[in-house]
Every structure is written in structure tokens, then in C-alpha cells.
Amino acid sequence: MSATPSASAAATPPMHAILAQPWDLICIGGGMAGLCASNRAWQLGLRALILEAGVEDIYACNTRRSGGAIHCCMADITDPEEKILERIERDTAGAARPDLALAIARDGRRAVQWLRAEGAQFIRVGLTGQNHVLAPPRPARPGWNWEGRGPDVLVRRLGTNLLRRGGHIVRGARVTELLMRDGVCVGVVAQWQGDSYRLAARAVMVADGGFQANADLMRRFISPAPDKVQARNAQTGRGDGFRMVEAVGGHFVGHESGFYGHIMARESFDDPRLSPYPFVDTLACAGMVVSHDGNRFTDEGRGGTFVANEMARGDDPTDAVVIFDQAIWDGPGTKKALPPNPIFPLSGGRVIMASSIPELAAKARIHPERLAATVEAFNAHVRDGRGDTLAVPRTVKKIPAFPLLHPPFGAILACPGITYTMGGIAIDGHARVLNEADLPIPGLYAAGAATGGLDGGPYSGYVGGLSKAATFGLRGAEHACASISGAVASQAVGAV
Ligand SMILES: Cc1cc2nc3c(=O)[nH]c(=O)nc-3n(C[C@H](O)[C@H](O)[C@H](O)COP(=O)(O)OP(=O)(O)OC[C@H]3O[C@@H](n4cnc5c(N)ncnc54)[C@H](O)[C@@H]3O)c2cc1C
């Protein structure tokens, strides 16, 4: 195995020396998925390397900027297997691939244990499902507050562990192509300091974090107007992995899955205090969401991520106004971490208040008669428990509906905010990339937010970003070991 600079030169000797070594596993991306895979590979006797597009020492990635809660469907990842399978089935409406769901149910707990052994520290934050939050936790403040917090500390720690084991994170190395020989993935092409390098490896793992920063793929799978979807993410998932995998016969799964995200203030495009937190899901999902024509267009009872996806699918994703009353503001509006009441106005968010629905319509530029009719119909149906018979149904199985009765009424001009894309590269339970015939492409793995088939489904069910990245990072490395070396195989498979 060798690394051959296609244009000689500018590589500094130490880096060139790194690139010239033989590698068993190359991970594309140094977030949770790539870091777990590469460290696990070294534990199992393989030589693993991370090629990371970010240049900075503290390079950006979603993992570093996350809230650090390792969960499954917002509940405890260490719950018994059957419970976890039930939750995934429920939240994805059966859309999750059974082998992927089983992998999380079996190995989510093991991923937490493995991370702990690598030096991760967890605390319980006291909310449902927040039993394993990377410590120190992010402060309950709006805006980006990630530096020195649990997920950032973990990324640094796993990077140090990799170095200690003999591996490297080559920063500034953006992978642009997968090398194939006779249908087997045998390496990658990476761009580094202006040169193109071919690196051979016995296995490659795509762990590039999804495509939320790729306008073309966003248009293809998420929204006709990606510039009107707020990026509450690190903007490092550029879809390179999916593009490369598609070029060698892999394919996309989860067309309807959309993205994990939230309902945010429209002003968040201009005001950094309003992204990635606070979001206003609790107000929207207890009350209602209308477009400026005064009509509801989505089932608020399906939750914030579902509503945000429905907003994104519209011709104008920012044509959405969250409507609520005093009872919602004082009730559901005060629940959850960083609740809109009082955090949203304190962060500079604009709450339009009015003593009547017609006055609210005028202030928020919503069609007045239509809004009045929409509220009246909504209230009548909700009062009689017939929300599901509305023209646009309002289900109550997941989130109760509140009639809008108690003035003053409130409105927030909204937009969808994307955290990460939930559809992606098709993989199996061992993180092997699958072709259109559902058969593994030898030597090629993918993990984390680059992959599809677990999260999503018709109601955009969120299973878990970090648990998915860690579990499939570990599983992919273990399978790569098993297929590269029979001796390692028994050890690796035994651990799964
Ligand atoms: C604000 C926020 C809060 C979140 N909170 C939570 C939470 O509490 N719990 C939870 O489970 N999930 C949470 N998530 C989601 C979670 O962070 C992600 O799902 C997870 O970190 C994905 O890990 P990953 O390794 O797949 O991708 P990433 O962490 O994004 O890493 C991908 C890496 O690949 C690199 N890369 C991209 N393209 C290339 C290329 N061509 N060549 C080389 N390198 C490349 C990128 O630079 C990046 O460093 C949150 C995300 C955000 C943004």
C-alpha cells in the first residue's frame, strides 16, 4: 500500500511520510463515527487513519457542536433491547431497517461503555432520555456554546487516543473519490494542500456527516429552497460521501426521511443569538402553524422535526407562523431545556402579541378572515376530540392539542432549522455499504450521519445522531477487521 502524490511536491515531509504508510482502514471524516471506527480498528490490530477535511486543530464537525446526549429516540440508550426496538419501530413507523434497529438495540449500550473506557465522562441531566450526556454539559444558554463542553472534549480525547495508538488525523485532507478494483474498494483520492493523493487501504469508511451543507443534494432530497432552511449545524456535511458512494454503485435510502431539526425563528438567519437554540417546537406543537394565507398545512401533533420537514418541503419554507395563546405560553412554552418562555424573547426573538385573533393576523400579516376560520375550526375539533377529522388532521397521540382561547394571543414568524440529514447511504447492520441489489460493496463501509435507513420514516422519527455514529463506527471497524483477518474475526464478531 502506498500513497502517491499525483502532483509531487508541496507536501511537507512529515505529512508526506504519514501519507506514505500502509493503511488497513481509512476513515473519511473525524467526527464521532470516524473517531470510533479508527480507534476500534487499532484496538483490534488494524492500522487506521482519518482523513479530515477541516484544517483547524479544533476542526468543525457536528459531533463537536452537538448537545452530547447519547440516547435512542430521546430515551435511555441502555434500556433493554426489546424496549429500544419498540421505540424505533414506533418513531419511524416501521421504516427503520430491522438490522440497523437491532444493531442500535444491541450495541448502543456497548457504545456508551466503550466511549467511557476511552475516557468519555457522562452525567444525567434530569430530562427523559438524558441519562448519558457527555460532560461537562453545554450550558443552558442560546447560541453556540460548544467549546470545552463534553462533545468537544470527547473529540479531542478520541483524537489523542488515536495518535497514542499510532494513528493520525490528517487535517485539510478532503476525500473526493473512492478507488475501486474489480468491484472492491481499495482506497481513496484526497486533496491536500493543493495536491491530489491516492491512498491505498484494505477498507474505507465514509463518515463525512451527511449533506446538510450541499445545496444541490438539499434541493434533491429536502427542500426546493435550501437557502430558506436555517443551518443549525457545523456546515461540514457537504455530501461528498454520498456522491462518491453513488459513483461506485451505492445508493440512497430514506427519501421521505428528511432531516432531524427544529422550528426556529425566521430572524435566526440574521441574528446569531437565535441559532441553534432556542427553538419554538413546544409552542408550535401545542398550538398551530399556519402559512400567511391563514391555513394550517401540517399535523403539529407529529412533533417539531416533522413540522420543520413539512415547512422545508413547501415552495417557501419561511411561509410559516406559529400561533399560540397565553395558556400555551405559560404551559408547554415553559417546558423542556431552553424553553421559549422565557428564553426566546430574552435572546432577542420577536413575539407578536395581540388581544384578539384579527389583531394578531393584522400584526403578523396573515389573511385575517382565513385565520379566524382556521382557529375556529381548530378549537371546535380539538374541544370535541376530533382533531384527526380536520381537513389537515391534528393528531393527539404524541402531543396534546390546546384550543386557542386565552388572550393575549401570540405569533412567531418561523423557519425550519436543519441539524442533520436522516436519509443517506444504504448500509447493513455491519455498516457495509450496499448496492442497489442490497448486496455489500466489498471494502466499503459507512457510518454516522452519512447513512440512511435508521432514522426517519413518514413522520421523520429521530432515533439518535451520536448513538448511530458511535454504534456503526464500532461495528464497521469490527467487520472490517473480521474480513481482513480471520484471526481478528473471531475477536471482533464475538464483541458485537
Ligand atoms: C446543534 C446540534 C446539537 C446536536 N445534539 C445532539 C445530541 O444531543 N444527541 C445526538 O445524538 N445528536 C446530536 N446532534 C447530531 C450529532 O451531532 C450528529 O448526528 C453526529 O455527531 C454525527 O457524527 P458523524 O461522525 O457522522 O459526523 P460529523 O461529526 O459531522 O463529522 C463528519 C466529519 O467529516 C468531515 N468531512 C466531510 N467531508 C469530508 C471529506 N470529503 N473528506 C474528509 N473529511 C470530510 C467533516 O469535516 C467532519 O469533521 C446534534 C447536532 C447539532 C449540530
Coordinates of C-alpha atoms and ligand atoms in Angstrom, one line a residue:
M1 CA 0.0 0.0 0.0
S2 CA 1.4 3.4 -0.9
A3 CA 0.4 7.0 -1.2
T4 CA 1.3 8.6 -4.4
P5 CA 1.1 12.3 -4.8
S6 CA -0.2 12.9 -8.3
A7 CA 1.4 16.3 -8.4
S8 CA 4.7 15.9 -6.5
A9 CA 5.9 18.5 -4.3
A10 CA 4.4 20.8 -1.8
A11 CA 3.8 18.1 0.8
T12 CA 5.8 18.8 3.9
P13 CA 8.0 15.7 4.7
P14 CA 6.2 14.7 8.0
M15 CA 2.8 14.7 6.3
H16 CA 4.1 13.0 3.3
A17 CA 5.6 10.3 5.5
I18 CA 2.2 9.8 7.1
L19 CA 0.5 9.5 3.7
A20 CA 3.2 7.1 2.5
Q21 CA 2.4 4.5 5.2
P22 CA 0.3 1.4 4.6
W23 CA -3.2 1.6 6.0
D24 CA -5.8 -1.0 6.7
L25 CA -8.7 1.3 7.3
I26 CA -9.2 4.9 6.0
C27 CA -12.0 6.8 7.7
I28 CA -13.3 9.8 5.7
G29 CA -14.1 12.3 8.5
G30 CA -13.1 12.8 12.1
G31 CA -16.5 13.1 13.9
M32 CA -17.9 10.6 16.2
A33 CA -18.3 7.9 13.5
G34 CA -14.7 8.2 12.1
L35 CA -13.1 8.5 15.6
C36 CA -14.9 5.5 17.0
A37 CA -14.1 3.4 13.9
S38 CA -10.4 4.3 13.7
N39 CA -9.7 3.8 17.4
R40 CA -11.6 0.5 17.5
A41 CA -9.7 -0.7 14.5
W42 CA -6.4 -0.1 16.2
Q43 CA -7.7 -1.9 19.3
L44 CA -8.3 -4.9 17.0
G45 CA -4.9 -4.8 15.4
L46 CA -5.5 -2.8 12.3
R47 CA -3.7 0.4 11.2
A48 CA -6.3 3.1 10.8
L49 CA -6.1 6.7 9.6
I50 CA -8.6 9.6 9.5
L51 CA -8.6 12.0 6.6
E52 CA -10.4 15.1 7.8
A53 CA -11.4 18.0 5.5
G54 CA -11.3 20.5 8.3
V55 CA -8.0 22.4 8.5
E56 CA -8.1 23.8 12.0
D57 CA -6.7 22.0 15.0
I58 CA -10.2 22.2 16.5
Y59 CA -11.9 21.5 13.2
A60 CA -15.6 21.9 13.0
C61 CA -17.9 18.9 12.9
N62 CA -21.4 18.2 14.1
T63 CA -20.2 15.9 16.8
R64 CA -18.2 18.7 18.5
R65 CA -21.1 21.1 18.3
S66 CA -23.8 18.6 19.5
G67 CA -25.7 18.6 22.8
G68 CA -23.8 15.4 23.7
A69 CA -26.9 13.4 24.7
I70 CA -26.4 9.8 23.7
H71 CA -29.9 8.4 23.5
C72 CA -32.2 6.3 21.4
C73 CA -35.5 8.1 20.4
M74 CA -34.8 10.6 23.2
A75 CA -34.9 7.8 25.8
D76 CA -32.2 5.8 27.6
I77 CA -29.9 4.1 25.2
T78 CA -29.1 1.4 27.8
D79 CA -32.7 0.2 28.1
P80 CA -33.4 -3.4 27.3
E81 CA -33.1 -4.5 23.6
E82 CA -36.9 -5.1 23.2
K83 CA -37.8 -1.7 24.6
I84 CA -35.4 0.1 22.2
L85 CA -36.7 -1.9 19.2
E86 CA -40.3 -0.9 20.1
R87 CA -39.3 2.8 20.3
I88 CA -37.5 2.7 17.0
E89 CA -40.5 0.9 15.4
R90 CA -42.9 3.4 16.9
D91 CA -41.0 6.6 16.0
T92 CA -40.0 5.6 12.5
A93 CA -43.5 4.0 11.8
G94 CA -41.7 0.8 11.0
A95 CA -39.4 2.4 8.3
A96 CA -36.1 1.6 10.1
R97 CA -34.3 -1.4 8.6
P98 CA -34.6 -4.2 11.1
D99 CA -30.8 -5.0 11.0
L100 CA -30.0 -1.3 11.8
A101 CA -32.5 -1.1 14.6
L102 CA -31.2 -4.3 16.0
A103 CA -27.6 -3.0 15.9
I104 CA -28.6 0.0 18.0
A105 CA -30.7 -2.0 20.4
R106 CA -27.8 -4.5 20.9
D107 CA -24.8 -2.2 20.7
G108 CA -25.9 1.3 21.8
R109 CA -25.2 0.3 25.4
R110 CA -21.9 -1.2 24.4
A111 CA -21.0 2.0 22.6
V112 CA -21.6 4.0 25.8
Q113 CA -19.4 1.6 27.7
W114 CA -16.7 1.7 25.0
L115 CA -16.7 5.5 25.0
R116 CA -16.4 5.5 28.8
A117 CA -13.4 3.2 28.6
E118 CA -11.9 5.7 26.0
G119 CA -12.2 8.5 28.6
A120 CA -15.7 9.9 28.0
Q121 CA -17.5 11.2 31.1
F122 CA -21.3 11.1 31.3
I123 CA -23.8 12.8 33.5
R124 CA -27.5 12.6 33.9
V125 CA -29.2 15.9 33.0
G126 CA -32.5 15.0 34.5
L127 CA -34.7 15.1 31.4
T128 CA -36.2 12.0 30.0
G129 CA -33.6 10.2 27.9
Q130 CA -30.8 12.4 29.0
N131 CA -29.1 9.8 31.1
H132 CA -25.9 9.8 29.2
V133 CA -24.9 13.3 28.4
L134 CA -21.2 14.0 27.7
A135 CA -19.7 16.0 30.4
P136 CA -19.3 18.8 31.0
P137 CA -22.7 19.5 29.6
R138 CA -23.4 22.5 27.4
P139 CA -24.7 25.5 29.4
A140 CA -28.5 26.2 29.1
R141 CA -27.8 29.3 27.0
P142 CA -28.9 30.2 23.5
G143 CA -26.5 30.4 20.6
W144 CA -23.4 28.1 20.0
N145 CA -21.7 27.1 23.3
W146 CA -19.7 24.1 22.4
E147 CA -16.0 24.8 23.2
G148 CA -14.7 22.9 26.1
R149 CA -18.0 21.1 26.5
G150 CA -18.5 17.3 26.6
P151 CA -18.7 16.5 22.9
D152 CA -15.7 18.8 22.1
V153 CA -13.7 17.2 25.0
L154 CA -14.6 13.8 23.6
V155 CA -13.5 14.6 20.0
R156 CA -10.2 15.8 21.4
R157 CA -9.8 12.8 23.6
L158 CA -10.5 10.3 20.9
G159 CA -8.1 12.1 18.6
T160 CA -5.4 11.9 21.2
N161 CA -6.2 8.2 21.8
L162 CA -5.8 7.6 18.0
L163 CA -2.4 9.3 18.0
R164 CA -1.3 7.3 21.0
R165 CA -2.2 4.1 19.3
G166 CA -0.2 5.1 16.2
G167 CA -2.9 6.5 14.0
H168 CA -3.3 10.1 12.7
I169 CA -5.9 12.6 11.8
V170 CA -4.7 14.3 8.6
R171 CA -6.4 17.7 8.7
G172 CA -7.1 19.6 5.5
A173 CA -7.4 16.3 3.6
R174 CA -10.7 16.3 1.7
V175 CA -11.5 13.0 0.1
T176 CA -13.0 13.3 -3.4
E177 CA -13.1 9.8 -4.9
L178 CA -13.2 6.2 -3.9
L179 CA -10.7 3.9 -5.6
M180 CA -12.2 0.6 -6.9
R181 CA -10.6 -2.5 -8.3
D182 CA -12.8 -5.4 -9.5
G183 CA -15.7 -4.1 -7.6
V184 CA -13.7 -3.8 -4.3
C185 CA -13.0 -0.5 -2.6
V186 CA -9.2 -0.3 -2.3
G187 CA -8.6 3.3 -1.3
V188 CA -9.4 6.9 -1.8
V189 CA -8.2 10.1 -3.6
A190 CA -7.7 13.0 -1.3
Q191 CA -6.9 16.6 -1.9
W192 CA -4.3 18.0 0.5
Q193 CA -2.5 21.4 0.3
G194 CA -3.3 21.8 -3.4
D195 CA -2.2 18.3 -4.4
S196 CA -4.1 15.1 -5.2
Y197 CA -3.1 11.9 -3.4
R198 CA -4.1 8.3 -4.0
L199 CA -4.1 6.3 -0.8
A200 CA -4.5 2.6 -0.7
A201 CA -6.3 0.8 2.1
R202 CA -7.9 -2.6 2.7
A203 CA -11.1 -0.9 3.8
V204 CA -12.6 2.5 3.6
M205 CA -15.3 4.0 5.9
V206 CA -17.4 7.0 4.8
A207 CA -18.1 9.1 7.9
D208 CA -18.5 12.6 6.4
G209 CA -21.5 13.6 8.4
G210 CA -24.3 13.9 5.8
F211 CA -25.3 16.5 3.2
Q212 CA -26.9 19.4 5.0
A213 CA -24.3 21.8 3.6
N214 CA -24.8 20.7 0.0
A215 CA -27.4 22.9 -1.7
D216 CA -27.9 20.5 -4.7
L217 CA -28.5 17.5 -2.5
M218 CA -30.6 19.5 -0.2
R219 CA -32.7 20.5 -3.2
R220 CA -32.9 16.9 -4.4
F221 CA -34.0 15.4 -1.1
I222 CA -35.0 18.1 1.4
S223 CA -36.4 21.4 0.1
P224 CA -36.9 23.3 -3.1
A225 CA -35.4 26.3 -1.3
P226 CA -32.4 25.2 0.8
D227 CA -31.3 28.8 1.4
K228 CA -34.5 29.3 3.4
V229 CA -33.7 26.4 5.7
Q230 CA -31.7 27.5 8.7
A231 CA -28.4 25.6 9.1
R232 CA -28.3 24.8 12.8
N233 CA -25.2 22.6 12.2
A234 CA -21.5 22.9 11.6
Q235 CA -21.9 23.1 7.7
T236 CA -19.3 20.4 7.2
G237 CA -21.5 17.7 5.8
R238 CA -21.2 18.5 2.1
G239 CA -22.5 15.3 0.7
D240 CA -19.1 14.2 -0.6
G241 CA -19.6 10.7 0.9
F242 CA -22.9 10.1 -0.8
R243 CA -21.7 11.5 -4.1
M244 CA -18.6 9.2 -4.0
V245 CA -20.6 6.1 -2.9
E246 CA -23.3 6.7 -5.6
A247 CA -20.5 6.8 -8.2
V248 CA -19.4 3.3 -7.3
G249 CA -22.8 1.7 -7.1
G250 CA -24.1 2.5 -3.7
H251 CA -27.5 4.2 -3.3
F252 CA -29.6 6.5 -1.2
V253 CA -32.2 5.3 1.3
G254 CA -34.8 7.3 3.2
H255 CA -36.2 9.6 0.6
E256 CA -39.1 10.5 2.8
S257 CA -37.0 10.7 6.0
G258 CA -35.9 14.3 5.6
F259 CA -33.8 15.7 8.4
Y260 CA -33.6 16.0 12.1
G261 CA -34.2 19.6 13.1
H262 CA -36.5 22.1 14.8
I263 CA -38.8 25.0 14.2
M264 CA -36.9 28.2 14.6
A265 CA -37.4 32.0 14.4
R266 CA -37.2 33.4 10.9
E267 CA -34.9 36.2 12.3
S268 CA -32.3 33.5 13.1
F269 CA -30.9 34.0 9.6
D270 CA -29.8 37.4 10.7
D271 CA -29.4 37.1 14.5
P272 CA -26.8 34.6 15.7
R273 CA -28.4 34.6 19.2
L274 CA -31.3 32.6 17.8
S275 CA -29.4 29.6 16.4
P276 CA -29.0 26.7 17.1
Y277 CA -31.0 27.5 20.2
P278 CA -33.7 28.5 21.2
F279 CA -36.3 26.7 19.0
V280 CA -40.0 27.0 19.4
D281 CA -41.3 23.5 18.8
T282 CA -43.2 23.3 22.1
L283 CA -45.3 26.4 21.2
A284 CA -45.9 25.3 17.6
C285 CA -46.9 21.7 18.6
A286 CA -49.2 22.7 21.4
G287 CA -50.8 25.4 19.3
M288 CA -50.8 25.6 15.5
V289 CA -48.7 26.6 12.5
V290 CA -50.2 28.5 9.6
S291 CA -48.9 30.0 6.4
H292 CA -49.6 33.7 5.7
D293 CA -52.8 32.7 3.8
G294 CA -54.2 31.7 7.2
N295 CA -54.4 28.0 6.6
R296 CA -52.8 25.2 8.6
F297 CA -50.7 22.9 6.4
T298 CA -49.3 20.2 8.7
D299 CA -50.1 18.0 11.6
E300 CA -48.5 19.8 14.6
G301 CA -49.1 16.7 16.7
R302 CA -46.4 14.8 15.0
G303 CA -43.7 16.9 16.6
G304 CA -41.2 19.7 15.8
T305 CA -38.9 17.7 13.5
F306 CA -41.9 16.5 11.4
V307 CA -43.3 20.1 11.2
A308 CA -39.9 21.5 10.3
N309 CA -39.7 19.0 7.5
E310 CA -43.1 19.9 6.2
M311 CA -42.2 23.6 6.2
A312 CA -39.0 22.8 4.3
R313 CA -40.9 20.9 1.6
G314 CA -43.0 23.9 0.8
D315 CA -42.2 26.3 -2.0
D316 CA -41.3 28.9 0.6
P317 CA -40.1 27.3 3.8
T318 CA -40.3 30.6 5.6
D319 CA -44.0 30.9 4.9
A320 CA -44.9 29.7 8.4
V321 CA -46.2 31.4 11.5
V322 CA -46.5 29.7 15.0
I323 CA -49.8 30.7 16.7
F324 CA -50.5 30.2 20.4
D325 CA -52.3 31.7 23.4
Q326 CA -51.4 32.7 26.9
A327 CA -52.2 29.2 28.3
I328 CA -49.7 27.6 25.8
W329 CA -47.1 30.3 26.5
D330 CA -47.5 29.6 30.3
G331 CA -47.8 25.9 29.9
P332 CA -46.0 23.9 27.2
G333 CA -44.0 27.1 26.4
T334 CA -42.1 26.7 29.7
K335 CA -41.2 23.0 29.2
K336 CA -38.1 21.3 28.0
A337 CA -34.5 22.6 28.2
L338 CA -34.1 26.2 27.0
P339 CA -37.9 26.8 26.8
P340 CA -39.2 29.6 24.6
N341 CA -40.8 31.1 27.6
P342 CA -38.7 33.0 28.8
I343 CA -35.6 32.2 26.7
F344 CA -36.9 33.2 23.3
P345 CA -37.7 36.9 23.9
L346 CA -34.6 37.1 26.2
S347 CA -32.5 36.1 23.3
G348 CA -33.9 38.8 21.1
G349 CA -36.7 36.7 19.5
R350 CA -39.7 38.6 18.4
V351 CA -43.1 37.5 19.9
I352 CA -46.0 39.3 18.2
M353 CA -48.8 39.8 20.8
A354 CA -52.4 40.8 20.3
S355 CA -55.6 40.8 22.3
S356 CA -57.6 39.1 19.5
I357 CA -57.1 36.8 16.6
P358 CA -58.0 39.5 14.0
E359 CA -55.5 41.9 15.6
L360 CA -52.8 39.1 15.6
A361 CA -53.5 38.4 11.9
A362 CA -53.0 42.1 11.1
K363 CA -49.8 42.4 13.0
A364 CA -48.3 39.2 11.6
R365 CA -49.6 39.8 8.1
I366 CA -51.8 36.8 8.0
H367 CA -55.1 36.7 6.0
P368 CA -57.5 37.8 8.8
E369 CA -60.8 36.0 7.8
R370 CA -59.0 32.8 6.9
L371 CA -57.0 32.8 10.2
A372 CA -60.2 33.4 12.2
A373 CA -61.9 30.5 10.4
T374 CA -58.9 28.2 10.9
V375 CA -58.7 29.0 14.6
E376 CA -62.5 28.4 15.0
A377 CA -62.4 25.1 13.2
F378 CA -59.3 24.0 15.1
N379 CA -60.8 24.9 18.5
A380 CA -64.1 23.1 17.8
H381 CA -62.4 20.0 16.6
V382 CA -59.9 20.0 19.5
R383 CA -62.6 20.6 22.1
D384 CA -64.6 17.6 20.7
G385 CA -61.5 15.4 20.4
R386 CA -62.0 15.2 16.6
G387 CA -58.7 16.9 15.6
D388 CA -58.0 14.0 13.3
T389 CA -61.1 14.8 11.2
L390 CA -59.9 18.3 10.3
A391 CA -59.0 18.9 6.6
V392 CA -55.4 19.0 7.8
P393 CA -55.6 16.4 10.6
R394 CA -54.3 17.3 14.1
T395 CA -53.4 14.0 15.9
V396 CA -53.0 13.9 19.6
K397 CA -51.4 10.6 20.3
K398 CA -47.9 12.1 20.7
I399 CA -48.6 15.7 21.7
P400 CA -51.9 17.0 23.2
A401 CA -53.6 19.9 21.3
F402 CA -54.6 23.1 23.1
P403 CA -57.6 25.2 21.8
L404 CA -56.6 28.8 21.3
L405 CA -58.9 30.5 23.8
H406 CA -57.0 32.7 26.2
P407 CA -55.8 36.1 25.1
P408 CA -53.4 37.6 24.6
F409 CA -52.5 35.6 21.5
G410 CA -49.0 35.2 20.2
A411 CA -47.3 34.7 16.9
I412 CA -43.7 33.9 15.9
L413 CA -42.5 34.1 12.3
A414 CA -40.8 30.8 11.8
C415 CA -38.5 28.8 9.5
P416 CA -37.2 25.2 9.5
G417 CA -33.8 24.5 11.0
I418 CA -31.8 21.5 9.9
T419 CA -29.4 19.7 12.2
Y420 CA -28.5 16.7 10.0
T421 CA -29.9 14.7 7.1
M422 CA -31.6 11.4 8.1
G423 CA -31.7 9.7 4.7
G424 CA -28.4 8.7 3.2
I425 CA -26.1 5.9 2.1
A426 CA -27.7 2.5 2.3
I427 CA -25.8 0.2 4.8
D428 CA -26.5 -3.1 6.6
G429 CA -26.1 -3.8 10.3
H430 CA -22.3 -4.2 10.0
A431 CA -22.1 -0.7 8.4
R432 CA -21.3 -2.3 5.0
V433 CA -22.3 -0.1 2.1
L434 CA -25.0 -1.8 0.0
N435 CA -25.5 -1.6 -3.8
E436 CA -29.0 -1.4 -5.5
A437 CA -29.4 -5.1 -5.1
D438 CA -28.9 -4.8 -1.4
L439 CA -25.5 -6.6 -1.5
P440 CA -22.4 -5.2 0.2
I441 CA -19.7 -3.5 -1.8
P442 CA -16.6 -5.2 -0.5
G443 CA -14.2 -3.0 1.4
L444 CA -16.6 -0.1 1.7
Y445 CA -18.3 1.0 4.9
A446 CA -20.3 4.0 6.1
A447 CA -21.4 5.2 9.5
G448 CA -23.0 8.1 11.2
A449 CA -25.0 10.9 9.6
A450 CA -23.7 9.9 6.2
T451 CA -26.0 6.9 6.3
G452 CA -29.8 6.3 5.9
G453 CA -32.2 3.5 6.8
L454 CA -32.4 4.0 10.6
D455 CA -33.8 7.5 11.4
G456 CA -36.8 8.9 9.6
G457 CA -39.8 7.3 8.0
P458 CA -43.0 9.0 7.1
Y459 CA -43.0 11.1 10.3
S460 CA -39.3 12.0 10.4
G461 CA -38.7 9.9 13.5
Y462 CA -35.4 10.8 15.2
V463 CA -33.5 7.8 16.6
G464 CA -30.3 9.5 17.6
G465 CA -27.3 11.1 15.9
L466 CA -24.5 10.2 18.3
S467 CA -25.7 6.7 19.1
K468 CA -26.0 5.9 15.4
A469 CA -22.5 7.3 14.7
A470 CA -20.8 5.5 17.6
T471 CA -22.6 2.2 17.1
F472 CA -22.0 1.9 13.4
G473 CA -18.5 3.3 13.7
L474 CA -17.6 0.5 16.1
R475 CA -19.5 -2.2 14.1
G476 CA -17.9 -1.1 10.8
A477 CA -14.4 -1.3 12.2
E478 CA -15.1 -4.7 13.7
H479 CA -16.5 -6.1 10.5
A480 CA -13.5 -4.7 8.6
C481 CA -11.2 -6.5 11.0
A482 CA -13.2 -9.7 10.6
S483 CA -13.0 -9.6 6.9
I484 CA -9.3 -8.6 6.7
S485 CA -8.0 -11.1 9.2
G486 CA -9.5 -14.4 10.2
A487 CA -7.6 -14.2 13.5
V488 CA -9.2 -10.9 14.4
A489 CA -12.5 -12.0 13.1
S490 CA -13.5 -14.2 16.0
Q491 CA -12.5 -11.5 18.5
A492 CA -14.4 -8.8 16.5
V493 CA -17.5 -10.7 15.8
G494 CA -17.6 -12.0 19.4
A495 CA -17.7 -8.4 20.6
V496 CA -20.7 -7.4 18.5
Ligands
LIG1 C1 -26.6 21.7 17.5 C2 -26.5 20.2 17.4 C3 -27.0 19.5 18.5 C4 -27.0 18.1 18.4 N1 -27.3 17.4 19.6 C5 -27.2 16.1 19.6 C6 -27.5 15.4 20.8 O1 -27.6 15.9 21.8 N2 -27.5 14.0 20.6 C7 -27.4 13.3 19.5 O2 -27.4 12.1 19.4 N3 -27.0 14.0 18.3 C8 -27.0 15.4 18.4 N4 -26.7 16.1 17.2 C9 -26.4 15.3 16.0 C10 -25.0 14.7 16.0 O3 -24.1 15.7 16.4 C11 -24.6 14.0 14.7 O4 -25.6 13.2 14.2 C12 -23.3 13.2 14.9 O5 -22.3 14.0 15.5 C13 -22.8 12.8 13.5 O6 -21.5 12.3 13.6 P1 -20.6 12.0 12.3 O7 -19.3 11.5 12.7 O8 -21.4 11.2 11.4 O9 -20.5 13.4 11.6 P2 -19.7 14.7 12.0 O10 -19.5 14.8 13.4 O11 -20.3 15.9 11.3 O12 -18.2 14.5 11.4 C14 -18.0 14.4 10.0 C15 -16.6 14.9 9.6 O13 -16.3 14.6 8.3 C16 -15.6 15.7 7.7 N5 -15.7 15.6 6.3 C17 -16.8 16.0 5.5 N6 -16.5 15.7 4.2 C18 -15.2 15.2 4.1 C19 -14.4 14.8 3.1 N7 -14.8 14.8 1.8 N8 -13.2 14.3 3.3 C20 -12.7 14.3 4.6 N9 -13.5 14.7 5.7 C21 -14.7 15.1 5.4 C22 -16.2 16.9 8.3 O14 -15.3 18.0 8.2 C23 -16.5 16.4 9.8 O15 -15.4 16.7 10.6 C24 -26.6 17.4 17.3 C25 -26.1 18.2 16.2 C26 -26.0 19.6 16.3 C27 -25.5 20.3 15.1

